[in-house]
Short mmCIF file of C-alpha atoms in Angstrom, two decimals:
data_model
loop_
_atom_site.label_atom_id
_atom_site.label_comp_id
_atom_site.label_asym_id
_atom_site.label_seq_id
_atom_site.Cartn_x
_atom_site.Cartn_y
_atom_site.Cartn_z
CA MET A 953 85.87 -165.70 -52.83
CA GLN A 954 85.58 -167.68 -56.06
CA LYS A 955 84.84 -165.80 -59.26
CA ARG A 956 81.82 -166.65 -61.40
CA ARG A 957 81.81 -167.06 -65.14
CA LEU A 958 79.48 -164.85 -67.17
CA GLY A 959 77.58 -167.28 -69.36
CA LYS A 960 79.97 -169.20 -71.57
CA THR A 961 82.34 -166.29 -72.11
CA ASN A 962 85.90 -165.90 -70.87
CA MET A 963 84.74 -163.14 -68.52
CA TYR A 964 84.80 -163.88 -64.79
CA VAL A 965 83.63 -161.66 -61.94
CA ASN A 966 83.29 -161.80 -58.17
CA PRO A 967 79.94 -163.12 -56.88
CA VAL A 968 78.61 -159.68 -55.92
CA GLY A 969 78.39 -156.95 -58.55
CA LEU A 970 77.79 -153.21 -58.23
CA GLY A 971 74.43 -151.79 -59.23
CA CYS A 972 75.29 -148.18 -60.08
CA MET A 973 71.80 -146.82 -60.75
CA GLY A 974 71.37 -145.14 -57.37
CA PHE A 975 74.24 -142.73 -57.92
CA SER A 976 72.19 -140.76 -60.45
CA HIS A 977 68.53 -141.29 -59.58
CA ALA A 978 65.75 -143.25 -57.85
CA TYR A 979 66.74 -142.04 -54.39
CA GLY A 980 66.16 -138.31 -54.65
CA ILE A 981 68.69 -135.80 -55.96
CA ALA A 982 71.67 -137.39 -57.70
CA GLU A 983 74.83 -137.99 -55.73
CA ASP A 984 77.45 -135.26 -56.14
CA ARG A 985 79.48 -136.14 -59.23
CA ASP A 986 82.90 -136.20 -57.59
CA THR A 987 81.60 -138.14 -54.60
CA ALA A 988 79.90 -140.71 -56.83
CA ILE A 989 83.05 -141.22 -58.91
CA GLN A 990 85.28 -141.55 -55.86
CA THR A 991 82.89 -144.03 -54.24
CA MET A 992 82.89 -146.22 -57.35
CA LYS A 993 86.68 -146.07 -57.47
CA LYS A 994 86.87 -147.14 -53.84
CA ALA A 995 84.40 -149.94 -54.60
CA HIS A 996 86.93 -151.35 -57.06
CA ALA A 997 89.55 -151.30 -54.32
CA LEU A 998 87.16 -153.34 -52.19
CA GLY A 999 86.97 -155.98 -54.93
CA TYR A 1000 84.06 -154.98 -57.14
CA ASP A 1001 84.75 -155.90 -60.76
CA PHE A 1002 81.25 -155.93 -62.32
CA TYR A 1003 79.66 -152.50 -62.82
CA ASP A 1004 76.05 -152.20 -63.99
CA THR A 1005 74.53 -149.09 -65.55
CA ALA A 1006 72.05 -148.16 -68.31
CA GLU A 1007 71.38 -145.55 -70.94
CA CYS A 1008 68.13 -144.51 -69.25
CA TYR A 1009 69.63 -144.09 -65.78
CA THR A 1010 69.48 -140.32 -65.57
CA GLY A 1011 68.60 -138.04 -62.71
CA GLU A 1012 68.81 -134.44 -61.59
CA ASN A 1013 71.82 -132.83 -59.96
CA ALA A 1014 71.46 -130.30 -57.19
CA ASP A 1015 71.98 -127.48 -59.72
CA GLY A 1016 69.19 -128.78 -61.96
CA SER A 1017 71.46 -130.29 -64.61
CA ILE A 1018 71.13 -133.90 -65.77
CA SER A 1019 73.14 -136.63 -64.07
CA TYR A 1020 74.04 -139.33 -66.60
CA ASN A 1021 74.83 -142.57 -64.81
CA GLU A 1022 76.93 -143.89 -67.68
CA GLU A 1023 79.14 -140.80 -67.52
CA LEU A 1024 79.71 -141.32 -63.80
CA VAL A 1025 80.61 -144.97 -64.31
CA GLY A 1026 82.82 -144.16 -67.28
CA ALA A 1027 84.76 -141.56 -65.34
CA ALA A 1028 85.14 -143.87 -62.34
CA ILE A 1029 86.57 -146.87 -64.21
CA GLN A 1030 89.08 -145.17 -66.51
CA ASP A 1031 92.09 -146.03 -64.34
CA PHE A 1032 91.17 -149.72 -64.16
CA ARG A 1033 89.08 -150.30 -67.28
CA ASP A 1034 90.75 -153.61 -68.09
CA GLU A 1035 90.09 -154.94 -64.59
CA VAL A 1036 86.30 -154.61 -64.63
CA ILE A 1037 83.33 -155.85 -66.62
CA VAL A 1038 80.97 -153.06 -67.64
CA ALA A 1039 77.32 -153.73 -68.41
CA THR A 1040 74.86 -151.23 -69.79
CA LYS A 1041 71.42 -151.37 -71.39
CA PHE A 1042 69.40 -150.07 -74.33
CA GLY A 1043 65.80 -149.86 -75.42
CA VAL A 1044 64.12 -147.93 -72.61
CA GLU A 1045 63.24 -144.30 -72.01
CA HIS A 1046 61.60 -143.24 -68.75
CA LYS A 1047 58.34 -141.37 -69.25
CA GLY A 1048 57.20 -140.55 -65.76
CA ASP A 1049 55.07 -143.48 -64.61
CA HIS A 1050 55.83 -145.71 -67.60
CA LEU A 1051 58.59 -146.82 -69.93
CA GLU A 1052 58.79 -146.11 -73.65
CA LEU A 1053 60.31 -149.10 -75.44
CA ASP A 1054 62.26 -149.13 -78.69
CA SER A 1055 64.46 -152.06 -79.68
CA SER A 1056 64.42 -151.41 -83.41
CA PRO A 1057 67.81 -152.01 -85.08
CA ALA A 1058 68.30 -148.30 -85.76
CA ALA A 1059 67.50 -147.39 -82.15
CA ILE A 1060 69.87 -150.05 -80.82
CA ARG A 1061 72.78 -148.76 -82.87
CA LYS A 1062 72.06 -145.17 -81.93
CA SER A 1063 71.89 -146.12 -78.25
CA LEU A 1064 75.14 -148.06 -78.47
CA GLU A 1065 77.07 -145.15 -79.92
CA GLY A 1066 75.73 -142.90 -77.16
CA SER A 1067 76.68 -145.37 -74.45
CA LEU A 1068 80.20 -145.87 -75.83
CA LYS A 1069 80.70 -142.10 -75.76
CA ARG A 1070 79.30 -141.56 -72.26
CA LEU A 1071 81.23 -144.50 -70.84
CA ASN A 1072 84.34 -143.44 -72.78
CA VAL A 1073 85.11 -147.03 -73.75
CA ASP A 1074 85.92 -148.77 -77.03
CA SER A 1075 83.54 -151.66 -76.44
CA ILE A 1076 80.90 -152.76 -73.97
CA ASP A 1077 81.44 -156.03 -72.16
CA LEU A 1078 77.78 -156.93 -71.62
CA TYR A 1079 74.99 -155.15 -73.49
CA TYR A 1080 71.44 -155.77 -72.29
CA GLN A 1081 68.11 -155.26 -73.95
CA HIS A 1082 66.58 -153.40 -71.00
CA ARG A 1083 63.00 -154.52 -71.57
CA ILE A 1084 61.26 -156.63 -74.19
CA ASP A 1085 59.81 -154.47 -76.95
CA PRO A 1086 56.58 -156.14 -78.16
CA LYS A 1087 56.98 -154.43 -81.53
CA VAL A 1088 60.27 -156.20 -82.31
CA GLU A 1089 60.78 -159.96 -82.53
CA PRO A 1090 63.57 -161.49 -80.42
CA GLU A 1091 65.21 -162.86 -83.56
CA VAL A 1092 65.62 -159.32 -84.88
CA VAL A 1093 67.20 -158.04 -81.66
CA ALA A 1094 69.49 -161.06 -81.45
CA GLY A 1095 70.51 -160.54 -85.06
CA VAL A 1096 71.67 -157.01 -84.29
CA MET A 1097 73.58 -158.27 -81.24
CA LYS A 1098 75.34 -160.83 -83.41
CA GLU A 1099 76.41 -158.05 -85.78
CA LEU A 1100 77.66 -155.86 -82.93
CA ILE A 1101 79.72 -158.71 -81.49
CA THR A 1102 81.23 -159.36 -84.92
CA GLU A 1103 82.03 -155.67 -85.25
CA GLY A 1104 83.76 -155.72 -81.86
CA LYS A 1105 81.49 -153.08 -80.34
CA ILE A 1106 80.17 -155.41 -77.67
CA LYS A 1107 81.61 -158.63 -76.25
CA ALA A 1108 78.38 -160.29 -75.10
CA TRP A 1109 74.72 -159.54 -74.67
CA GLY A 1110 71.85 -160.14 -72.31
CA ILE A 1111 68.17 -159.41 -71.70
CA SER A 1112 66.51 -157.80 -68.69
CA GLU A 1113 63.09 -158.84 -67.37
CA VAL A 1114 62.87 -161.66 -69.89
CA ASN A 1115 60.58 -164.68 -70.10
CA GLU A 1116 61.53 -168.19 -71.21
CA ASP A 1117 60.00 -168.13 -74.70
CA TYR A 1118 61.68 -164.85 -75.65
CA LEU A 1119 64.96 -166.01 -74.13
CA ARG A 1120 65.03 -169.29 -76.05
CA ARG A 1121 64.16 -167.65 -79.36
CA ALA A 1122 66.82 -164.97 -78.93
CA HIS A 1123 69.45 -167.46 -77.74
CA ALA A 1124 68.93 -169.60 -80.84
CA ILE A 1125 70.10 -166.70 -83.02
CA CYS A 1126 72.91 -165.32 -80.85
CA PRO A 1127 73.85 -166.97 -77.53
CA VAL A 1128 72.65 -164.95 -74.55
CA THR A 1129 75.29 -164.53 -71.84
CA ALA A 1130 73.13 -163.19 -69.02
CA ILE A 1131 69.64 -162.24 -68.04
CA GLN A 1132 68.98 -159.50 -65.51
CA ASN A 1133 65.71 -159.94 -63.65
CA ARG A 1134 64.37 -158.78 -60.33
CA TYR A 1135 65.04 -161.34 -57.62
CA SER A 1136 64.96 -161.36 -53.85
CA MET A 1137 63.48 -163.39 -51.02
CA ILE A 1138 60.19 -161.53 -51.49
CA ALA A 1139 60.28 -161.35 -55.30
CA ARG A 1140 60.73 -164.91 -56.51
CA TRP A 1141 58.47 -164.99 -59.55
CA HIS A 1142 61.37 -165.56 -61.98
CA GLU A 1143 62.68 -168.72 -60.33
CA ASN A 1144 61.05 -170.65 -63.18
CA LEU A 1145 63.96 -169.42 -65.32
CA PHE A 1146 66.60 -171.25 -63.27
CA ASP A 1147 66.28 -174.46 -65.27
CA VAL A 1148 66.69 -172.76 -68.64
CA CYS A 1149 69.66 -170.73 -67.33
CA GLU A 1150 71.32 -173.95 -66.21
CA GLU A 1151 70.47 -175.72 -69.46
CA LEU A 1152 71.78 -172.98 -71.75
CA GLY A 1153 74.68 -171.80 -69.59
CA ILE A 1154 73.25 -168.34 -68.90
CA THR A 1155 74.05 -166.19 -65.87
CA TYR A 1156 71.17 -164.82 -63.80
CA VAL A 1157 72.04 -161.28 -62.67
CA ALA A 1158 69.70 -160.35 -59.84
CA PHE A 1159 68.70 -156.72 -59.42
CA SER A 1160 66.97 -155.37 -56.31
CA PRO A 1161 68.30 -158.42 -54.40
CA MET A 1162 67.40 -156.88 -51.04
CA ALA A 1163 63.97 -155.61 -52.10
CA ASN A 1164 65.12 -152.00 -52.32
CA GLY A 1165 66.68 -152.14 -48.87
CA LEU A 1166 63.86 -153.81 -46.94
CA LEU A 1167 65.81 -157.02 -46.29
CA THR A 1168 68.70 -155.11 -44.73
CA GLY A 1169 66.55 -154.47 -41.66
CA GLN A 1170 67.64 -150.83 -41.73
CA PHE A 1171 64.33 -149.35 -42.88
CA SER A 1172 60.64 -149.58 -41.96
CA ASN A 1173 57.30 -148.09 -42.89
CA GLN A 1174 58.19 -145.24 -40.51
CA THR A 1175 61.35 -144.34 -42.42
CA LYS A 1176 61.28 -140.89 -43.98
CA PHE A 1177 62.97 -141.14 -47.37
CA PRO A 1178 64.04 -137.99 -49.27
CA GLU A 1179 61.63 -136.32 -51.67
CA GLY A 1180 61.80 -138.06 -55.03
CA ASP A 1181 62.97 -141.36 -53.49
CA PHE A 1182 61.10 -144.22 -55.19
CA ARG A 1183 60.84 -146.10 -51.89
CA ASN A 1184 58.27 -143.63 -50.58
CA LYS A 1185 55.60 -145.30 -52.71
CA MET A 1186 56.82 -148.90 -52.70
CA PRO A 1187 54.30 -151.36 -51.21
CA GLN A 1188 56.85 -153.06 -48.94
CA TYR A 1189 57.28 -149.75 -47.11
CA GLN A 1190 53.58 -149.16 -46.56
CA GLU A 1191 52.12 -150.32 -43.24
CA GLU A 1192 50.43 -153.48 -44.57
CA GLY A 1193 53.37 -154.51 -46.74
CA PHE A 1194 55.86 -153.96 -43.96
CA GLN A 1195 53.80 -156.03 -41.53
CA LYS A 1196 53.67 -158.91 -44.02
CA ALA A 1197 57.47 -158.96 -44.12
CA GLN A 1198 58.00 -159.09 -40.33
CA ALA A 1199 58.23 -162.87 -40.06
CA LEU A 1200 60.90 -163.00 -42.77
CA LEU A 1201 62.87 -160.16 -41.19
CA GLU A 1202 62.95 -162.10 -37.93
CA ILE A 1203 64.28 -165.17 -39.76
CA LEU A 1204 67.00 -163.05 -41.35
CA LYS A 1205 67.89 -161.46 -38.03
CA ASP A 1206 68.21 -164.81 -36.27
CA LEU A 1207 70.31 -166.38 -39.03
CA ALA A 1208 72.51 -163.30 -39.24
CA ASN A 1209 73.28 -163.60 -35.54
CA LYS A 1210 74.15 -167.29 -35.92
CA LYS A 1211 76.43 -166.62 -38.90
CA ASN A 1212 78.05 -163.50 -37.44
CA ALA A 1213 76.79 -161.64 -40.50
CA THR A 1214 74.29 -158.90 -41.27
CA MET A 1215 70.75 -159.34 -42.54
CA ALA A 1216 71.81 -157.84 -45.85
CA GLN A 1217 74.62 -160.38 -46.20
CA ILE A 1218 72.28 -163.28 -45.45
CA SER A 1219 69.77 -162.12 -48.06
CA LEU A 1220 72.56 -162.01 -50.66
CA ALA A 1221 74.24 -165.24 -49.56
CA TRP A 1222 70.87 -167.01 -49.85
CA MET A 1223 70.90 -166.57 -53.63
CA ILE A 1224 74.67 -166.78 -54.14
CA CYS A 1225 74.82 -170.16 -52.39
CA LYS A 1226 71.58 -171.37 -54.00
CA LYS A 1227 72.90 -171.35 -57.58
CA ASP A 1228 76.42 -170.81 -58.90
CA PHE A 1229 75.06 -168.89 -61.89
CA ILE A 1230 73.38 -166.14 -59.81
CA ILE A 1231 75.15 -162.80 -59.34
CA PRO A 1232 73.33 -160.15 -57.29
CA ILE A 1233 74.06 -156.50 -58.04
CA PRO A 1234 73.04 -154.49 -54.96
CA GLY A 1235 73.82 -150.80 -54.90
CA SER A 1236 74.39 -148.07 -52.34
CA ARG A 1237 75.89 -144.61 -52.15
CA LYS A 1238 77.57 -145.48 -48.85
CA LEU A 1239 80.98 -147.14 -48.99
CA SER A 1240 80.33 -148.98 -45.73
CA ARG A 1241 77.25 -150.61 -47.25
CA LEU A 1242 79.17 -151.50 -50.41
CA GLU A 1243 81.82 -153.23 -48.32
CA GLU A 1244 79.15 -155.06 -46.32
CA ASN A 1245 77.41 -156.22 -49.49
CA PHE A 1246 80.62 -157.38 -51.15
CA GLN A 1247 81.57 -159.49 -48.14
CA ALA A 1248 78.34 -161.46 -48.56
CA GLY A 1249 80.36 -163.46 -51.07
CA ASN A 1250 82.27 -164.89 -48.10
CA VAL A 1251 79.15 -165.96 -46.19
CA THR A 1252 78.21 -169.62 -46.59
CA LEU A 1253 74.72 -171.05 -46.26
CA THR A 1254 74.24 -174.80 -46.51
CA LYS A 1255 71.72 -176.43 -48.83
CA GLU A 1256 69.72 -177.34 -45.75
CA GLU A 1257 69.67 -173.74 -44.52
CA ILE A 1258 68.61 -172.46 -47.92
CA GLN A 1259 65.88 -175.09 -48.17
CA SER A 1260 64.64 -174.18 -44.70
CA ILE A 1261 64.34 -170.54 -45.76
CA ASP A 1262 62.60 -171.49 -49.01
CA ASP A 1263 60.11 -173.72 -47.20
CA LYS A 1264 59.16 -170.83 -44.94
CA LEU A 1265 58.94 -168.41 -47.86
CA GLU A 1266 56.38 -170.72 -49.48
CA THR A 1267 54.05 -170.09 -46.55
CA MET A 1268 54.38 -166.30 -46.71
CA GLU A 1269 52.73 -163.59 -48.76
CA PHE A 1270 54.41 -160.27 -49.53
CA ASP A 1271 53.66 -156.89 -51.02
CA VAL A 1272 56.65 -155.79 -53.06
CA PHE A 1273 57.45 -153.33 -55.80
CA GLY A 1274 57.56 -155.08 -59.16
CA GLY A 1275 58.83 -152.22 -61.30
CA HIS A 1276 57.58 -150.87 -64.59
#
């Protein structure tokens, strides 16, 4: 499994990263603290060396207290801090059905200090602007990132859910190492950023690479998710959305059988083998799933196989959660 370079930095990671969000929220009650920490430690033993979290990833523990995802990640990585790349994000606060955005310089610095404390680290390897704040110009945000790199508080920076114009303007002030956008076989609307990523030497970190579990073939519109699980309301898990995905799921199933792999591994290998600057960051609370996902980095799809999938995707229409 060949490591991938993050942007133009001297940081290299394995081709599948660990999305840690689900340990604290999005899928019902937060995972038990000790269990979450032990699972993330075991993930490192499996080979994971790229851990992704965010300031706004908070959920509710069984006792009603707040589960801070950064604290879980920070506790998990202490014994091997120098062996992993840690990414976190600023600029977003969840407000029920919408996000409150603040990427003002003062807010960024306040967020950074909070993240450093919760993660219990001296510096953050990759610091993302979580969402574009329309009130703040990209040049201003990039200027703050340049200062933080100079101060040694962060090593590199990135932008999540970015568009090309914003990315180019920000990159001109302080080189962007990575973008983190939604990407999967049924959410391909950011593929127009591939050319600029290749041109500028920027890594594309893909979140929700299996469409919140749909492409694993393990769930359907009949699946009963726990109360508070975001998937209960996602369009791909409603009857119409699930039916639209059936043809793709059959393609995945057939190819998985031919490759002696799982559907999840094929959906990840599709993007890993498509571009050498793409790093998916699937997540799970189950160690068996984490091992399965990580091994997708050893599954090879040819250019012809990828093109065949893409040609079929062009003829399909999907209903999929796009986030907020």
